[in-house]
Tab-separated table of C-alpha atoms in Angstrom:
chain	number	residue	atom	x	y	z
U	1009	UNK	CA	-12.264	9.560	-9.925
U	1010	UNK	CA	-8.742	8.810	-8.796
U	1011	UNK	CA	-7.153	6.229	-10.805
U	1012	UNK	CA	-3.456	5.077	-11.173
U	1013	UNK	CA	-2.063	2.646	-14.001
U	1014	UNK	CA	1.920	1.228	-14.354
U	1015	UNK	CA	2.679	0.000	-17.584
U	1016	UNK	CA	4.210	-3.289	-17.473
U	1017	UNK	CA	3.966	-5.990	-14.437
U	1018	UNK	CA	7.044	-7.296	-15.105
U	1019	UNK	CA	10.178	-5.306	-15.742
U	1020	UNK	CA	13.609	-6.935	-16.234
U	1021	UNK	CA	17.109	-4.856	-16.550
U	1022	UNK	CA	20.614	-5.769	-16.465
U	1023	UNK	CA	22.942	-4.707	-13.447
U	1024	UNK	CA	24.284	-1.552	-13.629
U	1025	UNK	CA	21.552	-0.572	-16.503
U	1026	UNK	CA	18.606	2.553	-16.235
U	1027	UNK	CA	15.801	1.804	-14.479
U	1028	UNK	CA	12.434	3.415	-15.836
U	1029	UNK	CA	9.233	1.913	-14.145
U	1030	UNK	CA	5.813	3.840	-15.592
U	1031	UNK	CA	3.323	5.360	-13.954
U	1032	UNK	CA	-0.069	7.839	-15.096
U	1033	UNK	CA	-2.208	9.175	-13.279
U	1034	UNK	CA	-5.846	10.812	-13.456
U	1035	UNK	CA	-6.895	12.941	-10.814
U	1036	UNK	CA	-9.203	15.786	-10.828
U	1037	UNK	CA	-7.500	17.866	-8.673
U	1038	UNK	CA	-3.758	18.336	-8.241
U	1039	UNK	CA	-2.317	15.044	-7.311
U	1040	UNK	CA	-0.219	14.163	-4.612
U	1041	UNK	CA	2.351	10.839	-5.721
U	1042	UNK	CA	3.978	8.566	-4.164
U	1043	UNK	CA	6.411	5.511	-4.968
U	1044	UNK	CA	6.112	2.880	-2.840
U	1045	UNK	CA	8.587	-0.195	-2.840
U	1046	UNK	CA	7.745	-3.648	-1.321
U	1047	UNK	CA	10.741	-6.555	-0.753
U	1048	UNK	CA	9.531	-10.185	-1.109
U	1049	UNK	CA	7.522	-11.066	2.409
U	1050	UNK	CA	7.647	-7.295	3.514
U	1051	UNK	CA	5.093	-4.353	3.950
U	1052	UNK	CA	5.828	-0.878	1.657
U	1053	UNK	CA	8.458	1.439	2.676
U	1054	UNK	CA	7.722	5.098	1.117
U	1055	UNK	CA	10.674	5.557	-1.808
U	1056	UNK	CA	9.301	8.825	-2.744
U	1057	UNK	CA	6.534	11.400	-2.897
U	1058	UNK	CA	5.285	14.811	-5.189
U	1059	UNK	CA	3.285	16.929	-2.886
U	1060	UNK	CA	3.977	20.671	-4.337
U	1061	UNK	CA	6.677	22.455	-5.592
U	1062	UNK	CA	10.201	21.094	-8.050
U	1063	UNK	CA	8.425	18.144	-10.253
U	1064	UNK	CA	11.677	16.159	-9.768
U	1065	UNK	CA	11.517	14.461	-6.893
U	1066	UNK	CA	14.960	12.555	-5.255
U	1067	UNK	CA	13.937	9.554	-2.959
U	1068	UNK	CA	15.727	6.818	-1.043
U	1069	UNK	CA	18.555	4.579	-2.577
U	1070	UNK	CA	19.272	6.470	-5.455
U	1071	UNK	CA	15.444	6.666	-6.801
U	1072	UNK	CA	13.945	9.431	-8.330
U	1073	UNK	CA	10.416	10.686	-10.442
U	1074	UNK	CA	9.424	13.370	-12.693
U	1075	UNK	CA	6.023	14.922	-12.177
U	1076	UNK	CA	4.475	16.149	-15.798
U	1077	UNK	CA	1.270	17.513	-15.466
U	1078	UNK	CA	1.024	17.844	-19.471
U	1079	UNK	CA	1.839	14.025	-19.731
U	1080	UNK	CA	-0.160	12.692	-16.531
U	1081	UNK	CA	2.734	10.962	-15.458
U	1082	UNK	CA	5.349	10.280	-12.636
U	1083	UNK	CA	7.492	7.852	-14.059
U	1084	UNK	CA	10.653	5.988	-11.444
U	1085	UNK	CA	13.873	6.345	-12.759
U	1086	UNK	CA	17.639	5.246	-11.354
U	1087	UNK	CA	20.570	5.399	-13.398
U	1088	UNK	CA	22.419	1.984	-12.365
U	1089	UNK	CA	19.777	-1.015	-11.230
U	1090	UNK	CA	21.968	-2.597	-8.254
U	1091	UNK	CA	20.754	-6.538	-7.288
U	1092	UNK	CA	19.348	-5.029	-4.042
U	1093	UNK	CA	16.717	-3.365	-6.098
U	1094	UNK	CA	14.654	-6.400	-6.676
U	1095	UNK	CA	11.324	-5.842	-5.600
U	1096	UNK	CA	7.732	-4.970	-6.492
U	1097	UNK	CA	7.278	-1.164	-6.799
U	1098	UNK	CA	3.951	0.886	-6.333
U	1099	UNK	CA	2.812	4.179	-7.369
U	1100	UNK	CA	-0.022	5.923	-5.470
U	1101	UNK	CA	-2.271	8.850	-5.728
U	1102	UNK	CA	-3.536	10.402	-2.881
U	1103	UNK	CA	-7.617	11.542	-3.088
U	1104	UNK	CA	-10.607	12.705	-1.150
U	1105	UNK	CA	-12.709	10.087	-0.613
U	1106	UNK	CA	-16.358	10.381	-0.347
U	1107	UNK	CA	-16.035	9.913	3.760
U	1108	UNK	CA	-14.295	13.064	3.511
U	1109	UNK	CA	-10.889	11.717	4.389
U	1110	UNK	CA	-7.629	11.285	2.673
U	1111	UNK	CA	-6.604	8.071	1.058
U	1112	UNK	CA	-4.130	6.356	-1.457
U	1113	UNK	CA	-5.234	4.903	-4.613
U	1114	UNK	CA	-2.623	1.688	-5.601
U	1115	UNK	CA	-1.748	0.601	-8.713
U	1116	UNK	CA	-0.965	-3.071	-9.651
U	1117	UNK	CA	2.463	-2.859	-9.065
U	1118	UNK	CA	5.659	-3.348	-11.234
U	1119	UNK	CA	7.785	-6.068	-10.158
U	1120	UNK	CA	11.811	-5.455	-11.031
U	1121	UNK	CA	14.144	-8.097	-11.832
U	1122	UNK	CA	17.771	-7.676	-11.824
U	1123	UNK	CA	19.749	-9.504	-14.050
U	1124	UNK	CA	23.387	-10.108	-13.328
X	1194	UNK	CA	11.048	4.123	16.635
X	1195	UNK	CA	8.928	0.768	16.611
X	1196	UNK	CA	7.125	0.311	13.203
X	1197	UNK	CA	3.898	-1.185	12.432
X	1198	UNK	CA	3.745	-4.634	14.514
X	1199	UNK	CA	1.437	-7.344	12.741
X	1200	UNK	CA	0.578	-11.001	13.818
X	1201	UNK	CA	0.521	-13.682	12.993
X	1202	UNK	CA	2.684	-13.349	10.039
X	1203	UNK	CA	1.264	-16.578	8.043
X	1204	UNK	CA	-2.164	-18.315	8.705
X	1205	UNK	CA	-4.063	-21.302	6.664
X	1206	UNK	CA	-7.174	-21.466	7.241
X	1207	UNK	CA	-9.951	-24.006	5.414
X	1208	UNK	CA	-12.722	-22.107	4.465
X	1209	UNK	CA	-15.746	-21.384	6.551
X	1210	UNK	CA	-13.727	-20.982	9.502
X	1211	UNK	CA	-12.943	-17.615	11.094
X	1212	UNK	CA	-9.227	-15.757	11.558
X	1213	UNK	CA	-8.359	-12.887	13.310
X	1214	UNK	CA	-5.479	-10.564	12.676
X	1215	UNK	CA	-3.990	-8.135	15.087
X	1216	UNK	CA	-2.013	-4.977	14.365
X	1217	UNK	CA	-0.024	-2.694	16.393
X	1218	UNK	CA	0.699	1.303	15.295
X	1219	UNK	CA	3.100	3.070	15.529
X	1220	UNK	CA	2.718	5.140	18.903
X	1221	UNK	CA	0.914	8.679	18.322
X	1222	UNK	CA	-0.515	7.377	15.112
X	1223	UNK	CA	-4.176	8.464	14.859
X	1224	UNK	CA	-4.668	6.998	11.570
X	1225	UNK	CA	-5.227	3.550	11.291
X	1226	UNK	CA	-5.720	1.574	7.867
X	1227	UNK	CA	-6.435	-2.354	6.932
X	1228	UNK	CA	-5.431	-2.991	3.225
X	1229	UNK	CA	-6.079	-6.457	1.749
X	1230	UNK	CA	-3.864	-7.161	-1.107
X	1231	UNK	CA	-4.542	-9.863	-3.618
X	1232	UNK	CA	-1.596	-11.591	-5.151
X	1233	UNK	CA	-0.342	-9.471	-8.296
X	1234	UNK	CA	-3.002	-6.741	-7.727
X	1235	UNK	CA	-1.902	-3.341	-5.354
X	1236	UNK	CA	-3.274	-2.758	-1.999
X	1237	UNK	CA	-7.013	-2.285	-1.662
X	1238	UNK	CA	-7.986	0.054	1.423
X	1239	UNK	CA	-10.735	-2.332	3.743
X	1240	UNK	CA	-11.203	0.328	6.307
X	1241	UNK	CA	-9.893	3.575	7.685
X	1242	UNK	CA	-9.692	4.633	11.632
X	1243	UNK	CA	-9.143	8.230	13.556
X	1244	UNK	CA	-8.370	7.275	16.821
X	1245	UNK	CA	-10.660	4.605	17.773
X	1246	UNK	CA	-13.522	6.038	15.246
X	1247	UNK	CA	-14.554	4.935	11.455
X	1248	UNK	CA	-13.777	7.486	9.289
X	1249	UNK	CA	-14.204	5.310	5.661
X	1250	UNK	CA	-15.484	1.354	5.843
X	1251	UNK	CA	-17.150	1.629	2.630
X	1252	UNK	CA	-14.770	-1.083	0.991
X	1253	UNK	CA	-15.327	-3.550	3.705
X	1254	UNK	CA	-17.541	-6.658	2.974
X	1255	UNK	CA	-19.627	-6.179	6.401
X	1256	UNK	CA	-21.438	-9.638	5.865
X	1257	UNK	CA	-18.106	-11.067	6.808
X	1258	UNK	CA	-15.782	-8.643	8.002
X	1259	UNK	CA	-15.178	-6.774	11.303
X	1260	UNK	CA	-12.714	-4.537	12.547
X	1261	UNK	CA	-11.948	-2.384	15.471
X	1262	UNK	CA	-9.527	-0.569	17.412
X	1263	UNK	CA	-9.696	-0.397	21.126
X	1264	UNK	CA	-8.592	2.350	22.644
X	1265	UNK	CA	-7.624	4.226	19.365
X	1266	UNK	CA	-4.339	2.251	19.552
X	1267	UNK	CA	-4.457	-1.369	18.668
X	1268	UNK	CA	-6.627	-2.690	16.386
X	1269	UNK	CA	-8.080	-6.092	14.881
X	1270	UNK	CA	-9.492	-7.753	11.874
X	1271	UNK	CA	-11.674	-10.321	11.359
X	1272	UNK	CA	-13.136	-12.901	8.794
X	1273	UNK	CA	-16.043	-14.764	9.408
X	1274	UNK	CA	-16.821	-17.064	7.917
X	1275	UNK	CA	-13.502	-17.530	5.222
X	1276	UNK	CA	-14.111	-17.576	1.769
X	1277	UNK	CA	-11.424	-18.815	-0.898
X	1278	UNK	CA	-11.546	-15.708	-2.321
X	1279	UNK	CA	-10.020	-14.060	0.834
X	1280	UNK	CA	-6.588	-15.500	0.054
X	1281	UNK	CA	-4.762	-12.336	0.590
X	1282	UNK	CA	-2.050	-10.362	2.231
X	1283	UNK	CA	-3.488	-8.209	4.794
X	1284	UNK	CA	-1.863	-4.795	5.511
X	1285	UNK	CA	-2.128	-2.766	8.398
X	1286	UNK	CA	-1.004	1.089	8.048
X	1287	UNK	CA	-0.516	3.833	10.072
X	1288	UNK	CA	0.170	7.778	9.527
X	1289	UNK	CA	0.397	10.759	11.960
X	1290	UNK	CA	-2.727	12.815	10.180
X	1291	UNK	CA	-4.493	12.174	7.702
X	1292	UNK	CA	-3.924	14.586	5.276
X	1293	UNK	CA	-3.525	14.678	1.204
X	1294	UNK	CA	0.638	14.263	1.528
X	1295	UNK	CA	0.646	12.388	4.438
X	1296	UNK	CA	2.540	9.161	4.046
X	1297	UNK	CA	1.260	5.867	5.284
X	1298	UNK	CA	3.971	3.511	7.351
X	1299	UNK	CA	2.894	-0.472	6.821
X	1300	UNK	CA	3.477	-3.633	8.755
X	1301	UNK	CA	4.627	-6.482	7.302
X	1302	UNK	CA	1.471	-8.325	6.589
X	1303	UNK	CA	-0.602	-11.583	7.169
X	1304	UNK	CA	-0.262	-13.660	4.266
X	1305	UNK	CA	-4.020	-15.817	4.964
X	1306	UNK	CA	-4.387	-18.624	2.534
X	1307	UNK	CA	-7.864	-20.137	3.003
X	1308	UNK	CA	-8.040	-23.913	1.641
């Protein structure tokens, strides 16, 4: 079975500091990733996603992940945390359900505060 | 290009009383998803359309929850009767195909809050 966990709900940096939000996986196939991002009161806009191919993967405003297969991971990473970066982020693995369709498995989010 | 359109945006309900939610995909979308999402938990998928057909509704409490989509275009959700538990924000999604790397676009939600 699919399954997706972020390590910490709550992650707090300074402006201008790294970013690092976790995320494993376990899949038992090849996973497809994604990074979702959701603003207070808004749906998820796609900030990034592995399908095949280079295991680092650049995304929208300045975001980016490393696929490791050896570590089960595909953790979010930006070098300087901007104030506009406040949000809750998602990571999701894409799997075959049992209906024979394709489907994303959430996990419980990571919610970023930026500290001035 | 339009994105997902949701309504309402906000509804209160008191429990035992039915809600409907509406959601609107983006055109030439032929996959169709309702996510509930539980505050501080990820999305949970409810069901899963192609074109106006079920493809996955195995996460969907049927005793109290419907869903369709007319036309394979819009589509609706309903709740009856409310529970407390269903205090939620509900999700609509939509994607061109449906396969493994194909990314889902999402409305903003219906934030229900059933007192």
């Amino acid at each position: 079975a699919q399954s997706v966990t972020q390590l910490g709900s709550h992650v707090s940096v300074s402006e201008g500091a790294l970013v690092l939000l976790r995320c494993n996986y376990s899949s038992s196939v090849p996973p497809y990733l994604f990074w979702y991002v959701q603003y207070p009161n808004q749906g998820l806009q796609l900030l990034l996603k592995y399908t095949t191919g280079a295991t680092l993967v650049k995304g929208i405003n300045g975001f980016e992940a490393e696929f490791k297969k050896s570590e089960t991971s595909f953790h979010l990473t930006k070098p300087s945390a901007h104030m506009s970066d406040a949000a809750e982020y998602f990571c999701a693995v894409s799997f075959l359900s049992g209906a024979g369709s394709y489907q994303l498995t959430f996990g419980k989010g990571t919610k970023l505060s930026v500290i001035p | 290009e339009a994105g997902v359109a949701q309504s309402p945006r906000y509804k209160i309900i008191e429990k035992r009383q039915s809600v409907a939610f509406w959601c609107n995909p983006i055109s030439g979308h032929a996959t169709l998803y309702w996510y509930q999402q539980i505050l501080g938990q990820g999305p949970k998928l409810l069901i899963q359309f192609q074109n106006n057909g079920v493809v996955d509704d195995s996460q969907l409490p049927k005793d109290r929850f419907s869903a369709e989509r007319l036309k394979g275009v819009d589509s609706t959700l309903k709740i009856q009767p409310a529970k407390l538990e269903d205090s939620a924000v509900y999700l609509c999604a939509s994607s061109p195909g449906q396969g493994m790397n194909t990314e889902a676009f999402f409305g903003q939600g219906t934030r229900l809050t059933v007192v």
